[in-house]
Amino acid sequence: VQLQASGGGLVHPGGSLRLSCAASGRTLRANSVAWFRQAPGKEREFVGGFHRSGSTPFLVDSVKGRFTISRDNAKNTMYLQMNSLRPEDTAVYYCALSSSIIRSELEVPSSWSYWGQGTQVTVSS
């Protein structure tokens, strides 16, 4: 299984970015997939994702109203659209995949089986 995250960059506060996570070796719609982020000196943090049992994505409260998660099943790719970016959104963003994770463990990094390499997002003026 390979996950390729891309789309990061430097953006001013209030700006937007769209991250992509392209998967190979597994079908996204049949698995649970998620976005995490890790800022310097901090633990890896769940941002949002899909559990394999449903089509409605989860999002943490700190990004609701600003971030949206979607999937393109034909391209086997997941997206994270980030709007109204803030300096505190600065982090390396990772995508993750699991075929067996349970809902109550979605926010636990160690419960995920496969990880992409990460893409840096920097929000700064």
mmCIF file of N, CA and C in Angstrom:
data_model
loop_
_atom_site.group_PDB
_atom_site.id
_atom_site.type_symbol
_atom_site.label_atom_id
_atom_site.label_comp_id
_atom_site.label_asym_id
_atom_site.label_seq_id
_atom_site.Cartn_x
_atom_site.Cartn_y
_atom_site.Cartn_z
ATOM 1 N N VAL A 1 0.843 -1.190 0.000
ATOM 2 C CA VAL A 1 0.000 0.000 0.000
ATOM 3 C C VAL A 1 0.884 1.247 0.000
ATOM 4 N N GLN A 2 0.581 2.157 -0.883
ATOM 5 C CA GLN A 2 1.311 3.429 -0.908
ATOM 6 C C GLN A 2 0.327 4.594 -0.882
ATOM 7 N N LEU A 3 0.654 5.572 -0.051
ATOM 8 C CA LEU A 3 -0.129 6.802 0.030
ATOM 9 C C LEU A 3 0.800 7.957 -0.305
ATOM 10 N N GLN A 4 0.396 8.752 -1.262
ATOM 11 C CA GLN A 4 1.222 9.870 -1.709
ATOM 12 C C GLN A 4 0.484 11.168 -1.418
ATOM 13 N N ALA A 5 0.979 11.904 -0.416
ATOM 14 C CA ALA A 5 0.384 13.194 -0.068
ATOM 15 C C ALA A 5 1.096 14.305 -0.815
ATOM 16 N N SER A 6 0.324 15.278 -1.267
ATOM 17 C CA SER A 6 0.901 16.402 -1.996
ATOM 18 C C SER A 6 0.016 17.629 -1.842
ATOM 19 N N GLY A 7 0.536 18.781 -2.284
ATOM 20 C CA GLY A 7 -0.261 20.000 -2.299
ATOM 21 C C GLY A 7 0.095 21.022 -1.234
ATOM 22 N N GLY A 8 1.023 20.700 -0.370
ATOM 23 C CA GLY A 8 1.412 21.645 0.660
ATOM 24 C C GLY A 8 2.172 22.832 0.089
ATOM 25 N N GLY A 9 2.416 23.815 0.952
ATOM 26 C CA GLY A 9 3.148 24.982 0.518
ATOM 27 C C GLY A 9 3.077 26.091 1.538
ATOM 28 N N LEU A 10 3.528 27.260 1.121
ATOM 29 C CA LEU A 10 3.500 28.462 1.960
ATOM 30 C C LEU A 10 2.320 29.329 1.538
ATOM 31 N N VAL A 11 1.522 29.731 2.513
ATOM 32 C CA VAL A 11 0.342 30.535 2.206
ATOM 33 C C VAL A 11 0.181 31.595 3.287
ATOM 34 N N HIS A 12 -0.380 32.727 2.917
ATOM 35 C CA HIS A 12 -0.643 33.787 3.880
ATOM 36 C C HIS A 12 -1.861 33.443 4.727
ATOM 37 N N PRO A 13 -1.949 33.989 5.923
ATOM 38 C CA PRO A 13 -3.167 33.798 6.728
ATOM 39 C C PRO A 13 -4.405 34.220 5.950
ATOM 40 N N GLY A 14 -5.439 33.392 6.049
ATOM 41 C CA GLY A 14 -6.657 33.630 5.290
ATOM 42 C C GLY A 14 -6.674 32.961 3.931
ATOM 43 N N GLY A 15 -5.547 32.422 3.522
ATOM 44 C CA GLY A 15 -5.453 31.778 2.224
ATOM 45 C C GLY A 15 -5.976 30.349 2.228
ATOM 46 N N SER A 16 -5.826 29.692 1.083
ATOM 47 C CA SER A 16 -6.362 28.342 0.893
ATOM 48 C C SER A 16 -5.315 27.434 0.263
ATOM 49 N N LEU A 17 -5.454 26.163 0.564
ATOM 50 C CA LEU A 17 -4.668 25.114 -0.068
ATOM 51 C C LEU A 17 -5.546 23.879 -0.200
ATOM 52 N N ARG A 18 -5.251 23.055 -1.183
ATOM 53 C CA ARG A 18 -5.912 21.753 -1.291
ATOM 54 C C ARG A 18 -4.846 20.668 -1.297
ATOM 55 N N LEU A 19 -4.926 19.797 -0.330
ATOM 56 C CA LEU A 19 -4.017 18.654 -0.254
ATOM 57 C C LEU A 19 -4.666 17.447 -0.921
ATOM 58 N N SER A 20 -3.823 16.613 -1.496
ATOM 59 C CA SER A 20 -4.279 15.376 -2.115
ATOM 60 C C SER A 20 -3.554 14.195 -1.497
ATOM 61 N N CYS A 21 -4.252 13.080 -1.440
ATOM 62 C CA CYS A 21 -3.656 11.822 -0.976
ATOM 63 C C CYS A 21 -4.052 10.751 -1.975
ATOM 64 N N ALA A 22 -3.107 10.377 -2.822
ATOM 65 C CA ALA A 22 -3.363 9.355 -3.832
ATOM 66 C C ALA A 22 -2.950 7.992 -3.290
ATOM 67 N N ALA A 23 -3.843 7.018 -3.413
ATOM 68 C CA ALA A 23 -3.587 5.696 -2.865
ATOM 69 C C ALA A 23 -3.354 4.682 -3.976
ATOM 70 N N SER A 24 -2.481 3.742 -3.706
ATOM 71 C CA SER A 24 -2.290 2.595 -4.596
ATOM 72 C C SER A 24 -2.185 1.354 -3.734
ATOM 73 N N GLY A 25 -2.698 0.265 -4.258
ATOM 74 C CA GLY A 25 -2.657 -0.983 -3.521
ATOM 75 C C GLY A 25 -3.895 -1.260 -2.685
ATOM 76 N N ARG A 26 -4.685 -0.244 -2.423
ATOM 77 C CA ARG A 26 -5.953 -0.393 -1.704
ATOM 78 C C ARG A 26 -6.953 0.601 -2.288
ATOM 79 N N THR A 27 -8.232 0.232 -2.197
ATOM 80 C CA THR A 27 -9.288 1.122 -2.662
ATOM 81 C C THR A 27 -9.761 1.980 -1.501
ATOM 82 N N LEU A 28 -9.704 3.294 -1.681
ATOM 83 C CA LEU A 28 -10.050 4.187 -0.576
ATOM 84 C C LEU A 28 -11.464 3.948 -0.061
ATOM 85 N N ARG A 29 -12.423 3.753 -0.958
ATOM 86 C CA ARG A 29 -13.816 3.681 -0.518
ATOM 87 C C ARG A 29 -14.078 2.433 0.330
ATOM 88 N N ALA A 30 -13.209 1.441 0.244
ATOM 89 C CA ALA A 30 -13.394 0.217 1.016
ATOM 90 C C ALA A 30 -12.614 0.233 2.331
ATOM 91 N N ASN A 31 -11.911 1.324 2.578
ATOM 92 C CA ASN A 31 -11.080 1.429 3.762
ATOM 93 C C ASN A 31 -11.365 2.737 4.507
ATOM 94 N N SER A 32 -10.899 2.801 5.731
ATOM 95 C CA SER A 32 -10.930 4.048 6.482
ATOM 96 C C SER A 32 -9.703 4.867 6.102
ATOM 97 N N VAL A 33 -9.894 6.157 5.908
ATOM 98 C CA VAL A 33 -8.793 7.037 5.531
ATOM 99 C C VAL A 33 -8.913 8.331 6.314
ATOM 100 N N ALA A 34 -7.791 8.963 6.557
ATOM 101 C CA ALA A 34 -7.807 10.150 7.406
ATOM 102 C C ALA A 34 -6.649 11.075 7.098
ATOM 103 N N TRP A 35 -6.817 12.306 7.542
ATOM 104 C CA TRP A 35 -5.747 13.296 7.553
ATOM 105 C C TRP A 35 -5.344 13.558 9.003
ATOM 106 N N PHE A 36 -4.040 13.599 9.228
ATOM 107 C CA PHE A 36 -3.457 14.014 10.495
ATOM 108 C C PHE A 36 -2.501 15.171 10.209
ATOM 109 N N ARG A 37 -2.118 15.852 11.263
ATOM 110 C CA ARG A 37 -1.086 16.870 11.128
ATOM 111 C C ARG A 37 -0.211 16.866 12.375
ATOM 112 N N GLN A 38 1.015 17.310 12.165
ATOM 113 C CA GLN A 38 1.962 17.369 13.272
ATOM 114 C C GLN A 38 2.777 18.637 13.178
ATOM 115 N N ALA A 39 2.607 19.490 14.170
ATOM 116 C CA ALA A 39 3.374 20.723 14.256
ATOM 117 C C ALA A 39 4.672 20.455 15.017
ATOM 118 N N PRO A 40 5.688 21.279 14.815
ATOM 119 C CA PRO A 40 6.967 21.072 15.510
ATOM 120 C C PRO A 40 6.779 21.021 17.022
ATOM 121 N N GLY A 41 7.326 19.979 17.626
ATOM 122 C CA GLY A 41 7.257 19.850 19.070
ATOM 123 C C GLY A 41 5.937 19.369 19.615
ATOM 124 N N LYS A 42 5.017 19.023 18.720
ATOM 125 C CA LYS A 42 3.701 18.563 19.166
ATOM 126 C C LYS A 42 3.428 17.156 18.673
ATOM 127 N N GLU A 43 2.427 16.531 19.278
ATOM 128 C CA GLU A 43 2.051 15.192 18.861
ATOM 129 C C GLU A 43 1.223 15.254 17.580
ATOM 130 N N ARG A 44 1.206 14.121 16.891
ATOM 131 C CA ARG A 44 0.403 14.030 15.683
ATOM 132 C C ARG A 44 -1.078 14.117 16.057
ATOM 133 N N GLU A 45 -1.809 14.927 15.281
ATOM 134 C CA GLU A 45 -3.185 15.274 15.627
ATOM 135 C C GLU A 45 -4.120 14.892 14.502
ATOM 136 N N PHE A 46 -5.238 14.248 14.848
ATOM 137 C CA PHE A 46 -6.268 13.898 13.867
ATOM 138 C C PHE A 46 -6.952 15.161 13.372
ATOM 139 N N VAL A 47 -7.109 15.274 12.050
ATOM 140 C CA VAL A 47 -7.813 16.404 11.455
ATOM 141 C C VAL A 47 -9.206 15.977 11.006
ATOM 142 N N GLY A 48 -9.285 14.840 10.338
ATOM 143 C CA GLY A 48 -10.565 14.338 9.881
ATOM 144 C C GLY A 48 -10.381 13.161 8.958
ATOM 145 N N GLY A 49 -11.499 12.523 8.608
ATOM 146 C CA GLY A 49 -11.409 11.392 7.714
ATOM 147 C C GLY A 49 -12.723 10.673 7.545
ATOM 148 N N PHE A 50 -12.652 9.551 6.841
ATOM 149 C CA PHE A 50 -13.800 8.695 6.586
ATOM 150 C C PHE A 50 -13.580 7.354 7.267
ATOM 151 N N HIS A 51 -14.624 6.886 7.957
ATOM 152 C CA HIS A 51 -14.596 5.486 8.365
ATOM 153 C C HIS A 51 -15.161 4.654 7.223
ATOM 154 N N ARG A 52 -14.666 3.434 7.081
ATOM 155 C CA ARG A 52 -15.046 2.598 5.936
ATOM 156 C C ARG A 52 -16.537 2.283 5.911
ATOM 157 N N SER A 53 -17.207 2.415 7.053
ATOM 158 C CA SER A 53 -18.624 2.051 7.151
ATOM 159 C C SER A 53 -19.557 3.156 6.663
ATOM 160 N N GLY A 54 -19.003 4.368 6.369
ATOM 161 C CA GLY A 54 -19.879 5.471 6.001
ATOM 162 C C GLY A 54 -19.263 6.398 4.986
ATOM 163 N N SER A 55 -20.077 7.292 4.465
ATOM 164 C CA SER A 55 -19.608 8.231 3.451
ATOM 165 C C SER A 55 -19.522 9.651 3.967
ATOM 166 N N THR A 56 -19.899 9.865 5.218
ATOM 167 C CA THR A 56 -19.839 11.203 5.801
ATOM 168 C C THR A 56 -18.514 11.363 6.542
ATOM 169 N N PRO A 57 -17.724 12.362 6.186
ATOM 170 C CA PRO A 57 -16.431 12.514 6.848
ATOM 171 C C PRO A 57 -16.539 13.098 8.256
ATOM 172 N N PHE A 58 -15.586 12.766 9.078
ATOM 173 C CA PHE A 58 -15.436 13.360 10.396
ATOM 174 C C PHE A 58 -14.445 14.514 10.291
ATOM 175 N N LEU A 59 -14.658 15.549 11.085
ATOM 176 C CA LEU A 59 -13.719 16.662 11.176
ATOM 177 C C LEU A 59 -13.629 17.104 12.629
ATOM 178 N N VAL A 60 -12.429 17.451 13.063
ATOM 179 C CA VAL A 60 -12.304 17.968 14.426
ATOM 180 C C VAL A 60 -12.867 19.375 14.484
ATOM 181 N N ASP A 61 -13.286 19.780 15.674
ATOM 182 C CA ASP A 61 -13.952 21.065 15.831
ATOM 183 C C ASP A 61 -13.104 22.253 15.398
ATOM 184 N N SER A 62 -11.789 22.146 15.591
ATOM 185 C CA SER A 62 -10.918 23.288 15.300
ATOM 186 C C SER A 62 -10.852 23.633 13.816
ATOM 187 N N VAL A 63 -11.292 22.727 12.947
ATOM 188 C CA VAL A 63 -11.226 22.996 11.511
ATOM 189 C C VAL A 63 -12.601 23.020 10.853
ATOM 190 N N LYS A 64 -13.634 22.683 11.596
ATOM 191 C CA LYS A 64 -14.988 22.709 11.027
ATOM 192 C C LYS A 64 -15.330 24.112 10.542
ATOM 193 N N GLY A 65 -15.941 24.163 9.375
ATOM 194 C CA GLY A 65 -16.273 25.455 8.784
ATOM 195 C C GLY A 65 -15.159 26.040 7.941
ATOM 196 N N ARG A 66 -13.952 25.476 8.070
ATOM 197 C CA ARG A 66 -12.809 25.953 7.285
ATOM 198 C C ARG A 66 -12.252 24.860 6.369
ATOM 199 N N PHE A 67 -12.238 23.641 6.839
ATOM 200 C CA PHE A 67 -11.684 22.517 6.077
ATOM 201 C C PHE A 67 -12.809 21.592 5.629
ATOM 202 N N THR A 68 -12.645 20.995 4.481
ATOM 203 C CA THR A 68 -13.556 19.948 4.030
ATOM 204 C C THR A 68 -12.737 18.773 3.493
ATOM 205 N N ILE A 69 -13.259 17.583 3.681
ATOM 206 C CA ILE A 69 -12.616 16.365 3.204
ATOM 207 C C ILE A 69 -13.523 15.720 2.162
ATOM 208 N N SER A 70 -12.916 15.253 1.098
ATOM 209 C CA SER A 70 -13.680 14.582 0.054
ATOM 210 C C SER A 70 -12.856 13.455 -0.546
ATOM 211 N N ARG A 71 -13.536 12.615 -1.300
ATOM 212 C CA ARG A 71 -12.876 11.514 -2.010
ATOM 213 C C ARG A 71 -13.319 11.509 -3.454
ATOM 214 N N ASP A 72 -12.400 11.158 -4.332
ATOM 215 C CA ASP A 72 -12.716 10.884 -5.724
ATOM 216 C C ASP A 72 -12.435 9.403 -5.935
ATOM 217 N N ASN A 73 -13.490 8.606 -5.941
ATOM 218 C CA ASN A 73 -13.297 7.155 -6.030
ATOM 219 C C ASN A 73 -12.679 6.739 -7.354
ATOM 220 N N ALA A 74 -12.995 7.436 -8.418
ATOM 221 C CA ALA A 74 -12.434 7.092 -9.721
ATOM 222 C C ALA A 74 -10.916 7.289 -9.747
ATOM 223 N N LYS A 75 -10.450 8.297 -9.013
ATOM 224 C CA LYS A 75 -9.006 8.567 -8.967
ATOM 225 C C LYS A 75 -8.347 7.923 -7.749
ATOM 226 N N ASN A 76 -9.160 7.306 -6.888
ATOM 227 C CA ASN A 76 -8.647 6.703 -5.661
ATOM 228 C C ASN A 76 -7.819 7.710 -4.860
ATOM 229 N N THR A 77 -8.374 8.887 -4.731
ATOM 230 C CA THR A 77 -7.671 10.005 -4.106
ATOM 231 C C THR A 77 -8.587 10.697 -3.100
ATOM 232 N N MET A 78 -7.997 11.080 -1.972
ATOM 233 C CA MET A 78 -8.705 11.849 -0.954
ATOM 234 C C MET A 78 -8.152 13.268 -0.944
ATOM 235 N N TYR A 79 -9.004 14.214 -0.640
ATOM 236 C CA TYR A 79 -8.596 15.619 -0.647
ATOM 237 C C TYR A 79 -8.885 16.271 0.704
ATOM 238 N N LEU A 80 -8.084 17.277 1.011
ATOM 239 C CA LEU A 80 -8.344 18.131 2.164
ATOM 240 C C LEU A 80 -8.302 19.570 1.657
ATOM 241 N N GLN A 81 -9.477 20.161 1.532
ATOM 242 C CA GLN A 81 -9.571 21.563 1.121
ATOM 243 C C GLN A 81 -9.501 22.418 2.379
ATOM 244 N N MET A 82 -8.514 23.289 2.430
ATOM 245 C CA MET A 82 -8.279 24.111 3.612
ATOM 246 C C MET A 82 -8.466 25.579 3.244
ATOM 247 N N ASN A 83 -9.440 26.197 3.849
ATOM 248 C CA ASN A 83 -9.721 27.621 3.632
ATOM 249 C C ASN A 83 -9.512 28.391 4.932
ATOM 250 N N SER A 84 -9.423 29.691 4.815
ATOM 251 C CA SER A 84 -9.254 30.562 5.993
ATOM 252 C C SER A 84 -8.123 30.063 6.886
ATOM 253 N N LEU A 85 -7.009 29.759 6.275
ATOM 254 C CA LEU A 85 -5.893 29.183 7.017
ATOM 255 C C LEU A 85 -5.340 30.158 8.048
ATOM 256 N N ARG A 86 -4.891 29.592 9.146
ATOM 257 C CA ARG A 86 -4.347 30.356 10.265
ATOM 258 C C ARG A 86 -2.919 29.907 10.538
ATOM 259 N N PRO A 87 -2.117 30.742 11.172
ATOM 260 C CA PRO A 87 -0.749 30.311 11.508
ATOM 261 C C PRO A 87 -0.723 29.014 12.321
ATOM 262 N N GLU A 88 -1.712 28.794 13.160
ATOM 263 C CA GLU A 88 -1.729 27.574 13.975
ATOM 264 C C GLU A 88 -2.046 26.316 13.163
ATOM 265 N N ASP A 89 -2.392 26.475 11.879
ATOM 266 C CA ASP A 89 -2.571 25.315 11.003
ATOM 267 C C ASP A 89 -1.233 24.838 10.425
ATOM 268 N N THR A 90 -0.176 25.573 10.681
ATOM 269 C CA THR A 90 1.142 25.182 10.194
ATOM 270 C C THR A 90 1.552 23.842 10.772
ATOM 271 N N ALA A 91 1.878 22.909 9.890
ATOM 272 C CA ALA A 91 2.229 21.544 10.314
ATOM 273 C C ALA A 91 2.593 20.731 9.081
ATOM 274 N N VAL A 92 3.131 19.555 9.333
ATOM 275 C CA VAL A 92 3.236 18.546 8.283
ATOM 276 C C VAL A 92 1.931 17.757 8.301
ATOM 277 N N TYR A 93 1.309 17.644 7.154
ATOM 278 C CA TYR A 93 0.036 16.948 7.031
ATOM 279 C C TYR A 93 0.285 15.562 6.432
ATOM 280 N N TYR A 94 -0.312 14.564 7.077
ATOM 281 C CA TYR A 94 -0.160 13.174 6.667
ATOM 282 C C TYR A 94 -1.524 12.569 6.364
ATOM 283 N N CYS A 95 -1.552 11.650 5.408
ATOM 284 C CA CYS A 95 -2.748 10.838 5.234
ATOM 285 C C CYS A 95 -2.463 9.421 5.734
ATOM 286 N N ALA A 96 -3.514 8.768 6.155
ATOM 287 C CA ALA A 96 -3.392 7.442 6.739
ATOM 288 C C ALA A 96 -4.534 6.565 6.258
ATOM 289 N N LEU A 97 -4.305 5.260 6.293
ATOM 290 C CA LEU A 97 -5.304 4.292 5.828
ATOM 291 C C LEU A 97 -5.310 3.083 6.741
ATOM 292 N N SER A 98 -6.487 2.542 6.955
ATOM 293 C CA SER A 98 -6.625 1.292 7.702
ATOM 294 C C SER A 98 -7.839 0.537 7.190
ATOM 295 N N SER A 99 -7.723 -0.785 7.150
ATOM 296 C CA SER A 99 -8.858 -1.610 6.742
ATOM 297 C C SER A 99 -9.650 -2.116 7.933
ATOM 298 N N SER A 100 -9.130 -1.901 9.150
ATOM 299 C CA SER A 100 -9.747 -2.550 10.309
ATOM 300 C C SER A 100 -10.010 -1.631 11.492
ATOM 301 N N ILE A 101 -9.680 -0.357 11.379
ATOM 302 C CA ILE A 101 -9.809 0.536 12.524
ATOM 303 C C ILE A 101 -11.278 0.692 12.919
ATOM 304 N N ILE A 102 -11.511 0.786 14.225
ATOM 305 C CA ILE A 102 -12.874 1.005 14.696
ATOM 306 C C ILE A 102 -13.087 2.498 14.924
ATOM 307 N N ARG A 103 -14.351 2.901 14.912
ATOM 308 C CA ARG A 103 -14.680 4.330 14.974
ATOM 309 C C ARG A 103 -14.071 5.031 16.179
ATOM 310 N N SER A 104 -14.088 4.361 17.308
ATOM 311 C CA SER A 104 -13.610 5.005 18.535
ATOM 312 C C SER A 104 -12.108 5.246 18.533
ATOM 313 N N GLU A 105 -11.403 4.668 17.561
ATOM 314 C CA GLU A 105 -9.953 4.820 17.514
ATOM 315 C C GLU A 105 -9.486 5.678 16.345
ATOM 316 N N LEU A 106 -10.400 6.315 15.655
ATOM 317 C CA LEU A 106 -10.022 7.103 14.484
ATOM 318 C C LEU A 106 -8.978 8.172 14.816
ATOM 319 N N GLU A 107 -9.033 8.743 15.990
ATOM 320 C CA GLU A 107 -8.145 9.846 16.340
ATOM 321 C C GLU A 107 -6.817 9.386 16.922
ATOM 322 N N VAL A 108 -6.612 8.084 16.983
ATOM 323 C CA VAL A 108 -5.401 7.530 17.599
ATOM 324 C C VAL A 108 -4.399 7.167 16.514
ATOM 325 N N PRO A 109 -3.292 7.884 16.410
ATOM 326 C CA PRO A 109 -2.340 7.622 15.318
ATOM 327 C C PRO A 109 -1.842 6.174 15.266
ATOM 328 N N SER A 110 -1.599 5.575 16.401
ATOM 329 C CA SER A 110 -1.042 4.218 16.412
ATOM 330 C C SER A 110 -2.030 3.169 15.920
ATOM 331 N N SER A 111 -3.298 3.535 15.759
ATOM 332 C CA SER A 111 -4.303 2.583 15.282
ATOM 333 C C SER A 111 -4.346 2.473 13.766
ATOM 334 N N TRP A 112 -3.624 3.364 13.093
ATOM 335 C CA TRP A 112 -3.648 3.365 11.632
ATOM 336 C C TRP A 112 -2.496 2.523 11.086
ATOM 337 N N SER A 113 -2.760 1.834 9.972
ATOM 338 C CA SER A 113 -1.797 0.863 9.453
ATOM 339 C C SER A 113 -0.804 1.457 8.457
ATOM 340 N N TYR A 114 -1.271 2.365 7.627
ATOM 341 C CA TYR A 114 -0.423 2.872 6.544
ATOM 342 C C TYR A 114 -0.429 4.406 6.572
ATOM 343 N N TRP A 115 0.740 4.967 6.252
ATOM 344 C CA TRP A 115 0.923 6.416 6.286
ATOM 345 C C TRP A 115 1.585 6.896 5.000
ATOM 346 N N GLY A 116 1.176 8.079 4.572
ATOM 347 C CA GLY A 116 1.886 8.762 3.512
ATOM 348 C C GLY A 116 3.103 9.476 4.082
ATOM 349 N N GLN A 117 3.870 10.096 3.213
ATOM 350 C CA GLN A 117 5.145 10.683 3.623
ATOM 351 C C GLN A 117 5.001 12.071 4.237
ATOM 352 N N GLY A 118 3.851 12.701 4.115
ATOM 353 C CA GLY A 118 3.647 14.028 4.688
ATOM 354 C C GLY A 118 3.936 15.145 3.700
ATOM 355 N N THR A 119 3.199 16.224 3.860
ATOM 356 C CA THR A 119 3.411 17.413 3.043
ATOM 357 C C THR A 119 3.335 18.633 3.967
ATOM 358 N N GLN A 120 4.302 19.533 3.812
ATOM 359 C CA GLN A 120 4.419 20.675 4.718
ATOM 360 C C GLN A 120 3.443 21.782 4.324
ATOM 361 N N VAL A 121 2.716 22.261 5.318
ATOM 362 C CA VAL A 121 1.855 23.431 5.156
ATOM 363 C C VAL A 121 2.356 24.506 6.107
ATOM 364 N N THR A 122 2.691 25.659 5.565
ATOM 365 C CA THR A 122 3.161 26.777 6.376
ATOM 366 C C THR A 122 2.264 27.975 6.121
ATOM 367 N N VAL A 123 1.695 28.497 7.196
ATOM 368 C CA VAL A 123 0.819 29.662 7.108
ATOM 369 C C VAL A 123 1.519 30.818 7.808
ATOM 370 N N SER A 124 1.938 31.776 7.027
ATOM 371 C CA SER A 124 2.730 32.863 7.582
ATOM 372 C C SER A 124 2.600 34.101 6.705
ATOM 373 N N SER A 125 2.663 35.247 7.352
ATOM 374 C CA SER A 125 2.657 36.494 6.598
ATOM 375 C C SER A 125 4.085 36.936 6.283
#
